């Protein structure tokens, strides 16, 4: 992840980002970075990256040999011509912040009513056929009851929304004492609000762990900060993949697991998944299955609890690639010093 813009067009009351006078990363630095990486997933973030005038050129640089994700609040994507300029530069994937269907929620989280602008931007993204993560910031006592409505919106727009990502507040900066959700709390809440059987969701994790042993790697190693699961959307209502599996203690081992994988995910997702693993192909962000939808839960750890060895998300900070949450904490400390000296 690279913060390519130091500014933002919102001043969200719940955001960990502290705006300051630091300048955007120079284009010359980004050119050097683009030459160093091939076959990676590069997330362009901020601040708000769409405030950067040369963003099309930045996307063009990284998309030559990598997959570019744009992490955005989406406000500038209301302009269809501007969005098309990003697509023409190589943009294929977006992580789009969307916190509910009530302007009262946006006023509390983002400081102003944004629902109409958000929906218009999403319509433009759909027409541009950009694959999208809908990213929800969950704030305790505020927008938990929005979850099922957001999920239903995602399921109705699976032709471009590939994942619903639900994340909690980051305990840094002005929110060191933030009331965050743990991953277990997020899972319980999602199951409650969306009427999923939690034991069925967890059943898929048992399948993944056995698959990880089969592949002799840490492909699906459990993490304290994240949890992913999938829904089968062909049925109405949609159900967790684990609904179609036997209880975890009855899952076979070794290659006898393949029929269970086929039943859970389908042939297309199974074949592309194994090819990605065998070819070490990192450039493709999702392994898609027909009628399969992904839900990702994220609860960022406190600065002192970051697993720096196993974190799989790198963050570009002052010329180094560091573990994401560790870098956020370092950047926050630096911002605090700059504010005190200023």
Coordinates of C-alpha atoms in Angstrom, one line a residue:
X1 CA 0.0 0.0 0.0
X2 CA 1.3 3.4 -0.9
X3 CA -0.1 6.7 0.3
X4 CA 0.2 8.7 -2.9
X5 CA -1.7 11.7 -1.6
X6 CA -1.3 13.6 1.7
X7 CA -4.6 15.5 1.5
X8 CA -8.2 14.4 1.7
X9 CA -11.5 16.0 0.6
X10 CA -13.2 14.9 3.8
X11 CA -12.5 15.5 7.5
X12 CA -14.1 12.3 8.9
X13 CA -14.5 12.5 12.7
X14 CA -13.6 8.8 13.1
X15 CA -10.6 8.7 10.8
X16 CA -7.1 7.8 12.1
X17 CA -5.5 10.0 9.4
X18 CA -4.1 13.3 10.7
X19 CA -3.9 15.9 7.9
X20 CA -0.7 17.9 7.9
X21 CA 1.5 19.9 5.6
X22 CA 3.4 16.9 4.2
X23 CA 3.6 16.8 0.4
X24 CA 2.5 14.0 -1.9
X25 CA 5.1 11.3 -2.7
X26 CA 7.0 12.7 -5.7
X27 CA 6.3 11.1 -9.0
X28 CA 10.1 10.4 -9.4
X29 CA 10.0 8.3 -6.3
X30 CA 6.9 6.4 -7.6
X31 CA 8.6 5.7 -10.9
X32 CA 11.5 4.1 -9.0
X33 CA 9.0 2.0 -6.9
X34 CA 7.2 0.9 -10.1
X35 CA 10.4 -0.5 -11.5
X36 CA 11.1 -2.6 -8.4
X37 CA 7.8 -4.5 -8.3
X38 CA 6.3 -7.0 -10.8
X39 CA 3.3 -9.2 -10.4
X40 CA 2.2 -7.6 -7.2
X41 CA -1.1 -6.0 -6.0
X42 CA -0.4 -2.3 -5.4
X43 CA -2.9 -0.3 -3.4
X44 CA -2.9 3.4 -4.0
X45 CA -4.2 5.2 -0.9
X46 CA -4.0 8.5 1.0
X47 CA -5.4 10.8 2.2
X48 CA -7.6 10.7 -0.8
X49 CA -5.6 9.6 -3.9
X50 CA -8.1 11.1 -6.4
X51 CA -6.9 14.6 -5.2
X52 CA -3.6 14.0 -6.9
X53 CA -3.6 15.7 -10.3
X54 CA -1.2 13.1 -11.9
X55 CA -3.1 10.0 -10.6
X56 CA -3.7 8.7 -14.1
X57 CA 0.0 8.7 -14.7
X58 CA 0.7 7.0 -11.3
X59 CA -1.8 4.3 -12.3
X60 CA -0.2 3.9 -15.6
X61 CA 3.2 3.4 -14.0
X62 CA 2.2 0.7 -11.7
X63 CA -0.3 -1.1 -13.9
X64 CA 2.3 -2.0 -16.5
X65 CA 3.5 -5.0 -14.5
X66 CA 1.2 -5.0 -11.4
X67 CA -2.4 -5.0 -10.4
X68 CA -3.5 -1.6 -9.2
X69 CA -6.2 -1.1 -6.5
X70 CA -7.5 2.4 -5.8
X71 CA -8.6 2.9 -2.2
X72 CA -11.0 5.8 -2.3
X73 CA -14.0 7.5 -0.8
X74 CA -15.3 7.7 -4.3
X75 CA -16.5 11.3 -4.3
X76 CA -14.5 12.3 -7.4
X77 CA -15.8 9.2 -9.3
X78 CA -19.2 11.0 -9.6
X79 CA -17.5 12.6 -12.6
X80 CA -17.8 9.8 -15.2
X81 CA -15.2 11.4 -17.5
X82 CA -12.6 11.5 -14.7
X83 CA -13.3 7.8 -13.9
X84 CA -12.9 6.9 -17.5
X85 CA -9.4 8.6 -17.5
X86 CA -8.4 6.3 -14.7
X87 CA -9.7 3.3 -16.5
X88 CA -7.9 4.3 -19.6
X89 CA -4.7 4.4 -17.5
X90 CA -5.1 0.8 -16.4
X91 CA -7.4 0.9 -13.3
X92 CA -9.3 -2.3 -13.0
X93 CA -10.0 -2.6 -9.2
X94 CA -11.4 -0.3 -6.5
X95 CA -11.8 -0.4 -2.8
X96 CA -14.8 1.9 -2.2
X97 CA -15.7 3.2 1.2
X98 CA -19.5 2.8 1.9
X99 CA -20.8 2.9 5.5
X100 CA -24.6 2.6 5.1
X101 CA -27.8 3.8 3.5
X102 CA -28.5 6.6 6.0
X103 CA -27.1 10.1 5.7
X104 CA -27.2 10.3 9.5
X105 CA -24.5 7.6 9.4
X106 CA -22.4 9.6 7.0
X107 CA -22.8 12.7 9.0
X108 CA -21.4 10.9 12.1
X109 CA -18.6 9.0 10.3
X110 CA -17.7 11.3 7.5
X111 CA -18.9 14.7 8.7
X112 CA -21.5 15.3 6.0
X113 CA -24.4 13.6 4.1
X114 CA -22.9 11.6 1.2
X115 CA -25.4 8.9 0.3
X116 CA -26.5 10.3 -3.0
X117 CA -23.0 10.9 -4.2
X118 CA -21.9 7.5 -3.1
X119 CA -24.7 5.7 -5.0
X120 CA -24.0 7.8 -8.1
X121 CA -20.3 7.0 -8.0
X122 CA -21.1 3.3 -7.6
X123 CA -23.4 3.5 -10.7
X124 CA -20.5 4.9 -12.7
X125 CA -18.1 2.2 -11.4
X126 CA -20.6 -0.4 -12.4
X127 CA -20.9 1.0 -15.9
X128 CA -17.1 1.2 -16.2
X129 CA -17.0 -2.6 -15.2
X130 CA -14.4 -2.0 -12.5
X131 CA -14.2 -4.9 -10.0
X132 CA -14.9 -3.5 -6.5
X133 CA -14.5 -4.2 -2.8
X134 CA -17.2 -2.4 -0.8
X135 CA -15.5 -1.4 2.4
X136 CA -17.5 -0.7 5.5
X137 CA -16.2 1.1 8.6
X138 CA -18.2 -0.3 11.5
X139 CA -18.5 2.0 14.5
X140 CA -19.9 0.7 17.7
X141 CA -23.4 1.9 18.4
X142 CA -23.8 3.6 15.1
X143 CA -24.1 1.5 11.9
X144 CA -24.3 -2.2 12.9
X145 CA -27.9 -2.4 11.8
X146 CA -26.8 -1.3 8.3
X147 CA -24.9 -4.5 7.6
X148 CA -27.7 -6.7 6.1
X149 CA -28.9 -3.9 3.8
X150 CA -25.3 -3.4 2.6
X151 CA -24.9 -7.1 2.0
X152 CA -28.1 -7.3 0.0
X153 CA -26.9 -4.4 -2.1
X154 CA -23.7 -6.3 -2.8
X155 CA -25.5 -9.5 -3.7
X156 CA -27.7 -7.5 -6.1
X157 CA -24.6 -6.1 -7.8
X158 CA -22.3 -9.1 -8.0
X159 CA -21.5 -8.3 -11.5
X160 CA -19.0 -5.7 -10.2
X161 CA -18.9 -6.0 -6.4
X162 CA -16.7 -9.0 -5.6
X163 CA -16.3 -8.6 -1.8
X164 CA -17.8 -7.0 1.2
X165 CA -15.1 -5.9 3.6
X166 CA -16.1 -5.0 7.1
X167 CA -13.4 -3.2 9.2
X168 CA -13.3 -1.6 12.6
X169 CA -11.7 1.7 13.8
X170 CA -7.9 1.8 14.2
X171 CA -6.7 2.5 17.7
X172 CA -4.1 5.1 16.8
X173 CA -3.8 8.9 16.6
X174 CA -6.9 10.7 17.9
X175 CA -8.6 7.3 18.5
X176 CA -6.2 5.6 20.8
X177 CA -9.1 4.8 23.1
X178 CA -11.5 3.8 20.3
X179 CA -14.1 1.2 21.0
X180 CA -13.2 -1.3 18.3
X181 CA -14.5 -4.7 17.5
X182 CA -12.4 -7.8 17.7
X183 CA -12.5 -10.2 14.8
X184 CA -14.6 -12.6 16.9
X185 CA -17.0 -9.8 17.7
X186 CA -17.3 -8.8 14.1
X187 CA -18.0 -12.4 13.1
X188 CA -20.7 -12.8 15.7
X189 CA -22.3 -9.5 14.7
X190 CA -22.3 -10.2 11.0
X191 CA -23.9 -13.6 11.7
X192 CA -26.5 -12.0 13.9
X193 CA -27.4 -9.2 11.5
X194 CA -27.4 -11.3 8.3
X195 CA -29.0 -14.4 9.8
X196 CA -26.0 -16.8 9.2
X197 CA -25.3 -19.8 11.4
X198 CA -21.9 -19.0 12.9
X199 CA -21.0 -22.7 13.2
X200 CA -21.5 -23.0 9.4
X201 CA -19.2 -20.1 8.8
X202 CA -16.5 -21.6 11.0
X203 CA -16.9 -24.9 9.2
X204 CA -15.3 -23.4 6.1
X205 CA -12.3 -22.4 8.2
X206 CA -11.8 -26.0 9.1
X207 CA -11.8 -26.9 5.4
X208 CA -9.2 -24.1 4.7
X209 CA -7.0 -25.4 7.5
X210 CA -7.0 -28.9 6.1
X211 CA -6.3 -27.5 2.6
X212 CA -3.4 -25.5 4.0
X213 CA -1.9 -28.7 5.4
X214 CA -2.4 -30.4 2.0
X215 CA -0.5 -27.6 0.3
X216 CA 2.1 -27.7 3.0
X217 CA 2.0 -23.9 3.4
X218 CA 0.4 -21.0 5.3
X219 CA -2.1 -20.2 2.6
X220 CA -5.0 -20.1 5.0
X221 CA -3.1 -19.6 8.2
X222 CA -5.5 -18.0 10.8
X223 CA -4.7 -14.4 11.7
X224 CA -5.7 -12.3 14.7
X225 CA -6.5 -9.3 12.6
X226 CA -8.7 -10.8 9.8
X227 CA -11.2 -13.5 8.9
X228 CA -12.6 -14.3 5.5
X229 CA -15.5 -16.5 4.5
X230 CA -17.7 -17.2 1.4
X231 CA -21.4 -17.4 0.6
X232 CA -23.1 -19.5 -2.0
X233 CA -25.4 -17.0 -3.7
X234 CA -27.3 -19.3 -6.1
X235 CA -29.8 -20.2 -3.4
X236 CA -32.3 -17.8 -1.9
X237 CA -31.5 -16.9 0.8
X238 CA -27.7 -17.2 0.2
X239 CA -25.9 -19.5 2.7
X240 CA -22.4 -19.8 4.0
X241 CA -20.2 -22.3 2.1
X242 CA -19.9 -24.2 5.3
X243 CA -23.6 -25.0 5.2
X244 CA -22.8 -27.5 2.4
X245 CA -20.0 -29.2 4.3
X246 CA -20.0 -32.0 6.9
X247 CA -18.9 -31.0 10.4
X248 CA -15.2 -30.3 10.7
X249 CA -14.3 -33.5 12.5
X250 CA -15.7 -35.5 9.5
X251 CA -13.6 -33.8 6.8
X252 CA -11.2 -36.1 5.1
X253 CA -7.5 -35.6 4.8
X254 CA -5.1 -35.3 1.8
X255 CA -6.5 -35.5 -1.7
X256 CA -9.7 -37.0 -0.4
X257 CA -10.5 -33.4 0.5
X258 CA -10.9 -32.5 -3.2
X259 CA -14.6 -33.6 -3.5
X260 CA -15.4 -31.4 -0.5
X261 CA -13.6 -28.5 -2.1
X262 CA -15.5 -29.0 -5.3
X263 CA -18.8 -29.1 -3.5
X264 CA -18.0 -26.0 -1.5
X265 CA -16.5 -23.7 -4.2
X266 CA -17.3 -25.3 -7.6
X267 CA -14.9 -26.4 -10.4
X268 CA -14.0 -22.9 -11.7
X269 CA -12.9 -21.5 -8.3
X270 CA -11.1 -24.7 -7.5
X271 CA -9.1 -24.9 -10.7
X272 CA -8.1 -21.2 -10.7
X273 CA -7.2 -21.4 -7.0
X274 CA -4.8 -24.3 -7.5
X275 CA -3.3 -22.7 -10.6
X276 CA -2.7 -19.5 -8.7
X277 CA -1.0 -21.4 -5.9
X278 CA 1.1 -23.6 -8.2
X279 CA 2.2 -20.6 -10.4
X280 CA 2.7 -18.3 -7.5
X281 CA 0.6 -15.8 -9.4
X282 CA 0.1 -12.8 -7.0
X283 CA -1.2 -10.3 -9.6
X284 CA -4.8 -11.6 -9.5
X285 CA -6.5 -10.2 -6.4
X286 CA -9.4 -12.7 -6.2
X287 CA -10.1 -16.3 -6.9
X288 CA -13.6 -16.1 -8.3
X289 CA -16.2 -18.8 -8.3
X290 CA -19.5 -18.6 -10.0
X291 CA -22.3 -17.8 -7.5
X292 CA -19.6 -17.3 -4.7
X293 CA -19.3 -14.1 -2.8
X294 CA -16.6 -13.2 -0.3
X295 CA -17.0 -11.4 3.1
X296 CA -13.8 -10.2 4.7
X297 CA -13.5 -9.0 8.4
X298 CA -10.7 -6.7 9.5
X299 CA -9.8 -5.6 13.1
X300 CA -6.4 -3.8 13.1
X301 CA -4.3 -4.5 16.2
X302 CA -3.0 -1.9 18.6
X303 CA 0.5 -0.7 17.8
X304 CA 2.1 -2.9 20.5
X305 CA 0.3 -6.1 19.2
X306 CA 1.4 -6.0 15.6
X307 CA 2.7 -9.3 14.2
X308 CA 5.5 -7.8 12.1
X309 CA 6.8 -11.2 10.9
X310 CA 3.6 -12.6 9.4
X311 CA 1.8 -9.4 8.2
X312 CA 1.0 -9.9 4.5
X313 CA 0.2 -6.2 3.8
X314 CA 3.2 -4.0 3.1
X315 CA 3.0 -0.2 3.6
X316 CA 5.4 2.2 1.9
X317 CA 6.7 4.7 4.5
X318 CA 9.8 7.0 4.0
X319 CA 11.4 4.7 1.5
X320 CA 10.8 1.4 3.3
X321 CA 8.1 -1.3 3.0
X322 CA 6.8 -2.1 6.5
X323 CA 4.0 -4.1 8.0
X324 CA 0.8 -2.1 7.5
X325 CA -0.3 -1.6 11.2
X326 CA 3.3 -1.1 12.3
X327 CA 3.8 1.6 9.7
X328 CA 0.5 3.4 10.6
X329 CA 1.7 3.6 14.3
X330 CA 5.1 4.9 13.2
X331 CA 3.5 7.5 11.0
X332 CA 1.2 8.5 13.7
X333 CA 4.1 9.1 16.1
X334 CA 5.9 11.1 13.5
X335 CA 2.8 13.3 12.9
X336 CA 2.4 13.8 16.6
X337 CA 6.0 15.1 16.9
X338 CA 5.6 17.4 13.9
X339 CA 2.4 18.9 15.4
X340 CA 4.2 19.4 18.7
X341 CA 7.2 21.1 17.1
X342 CA 5.0 23.2 14.8

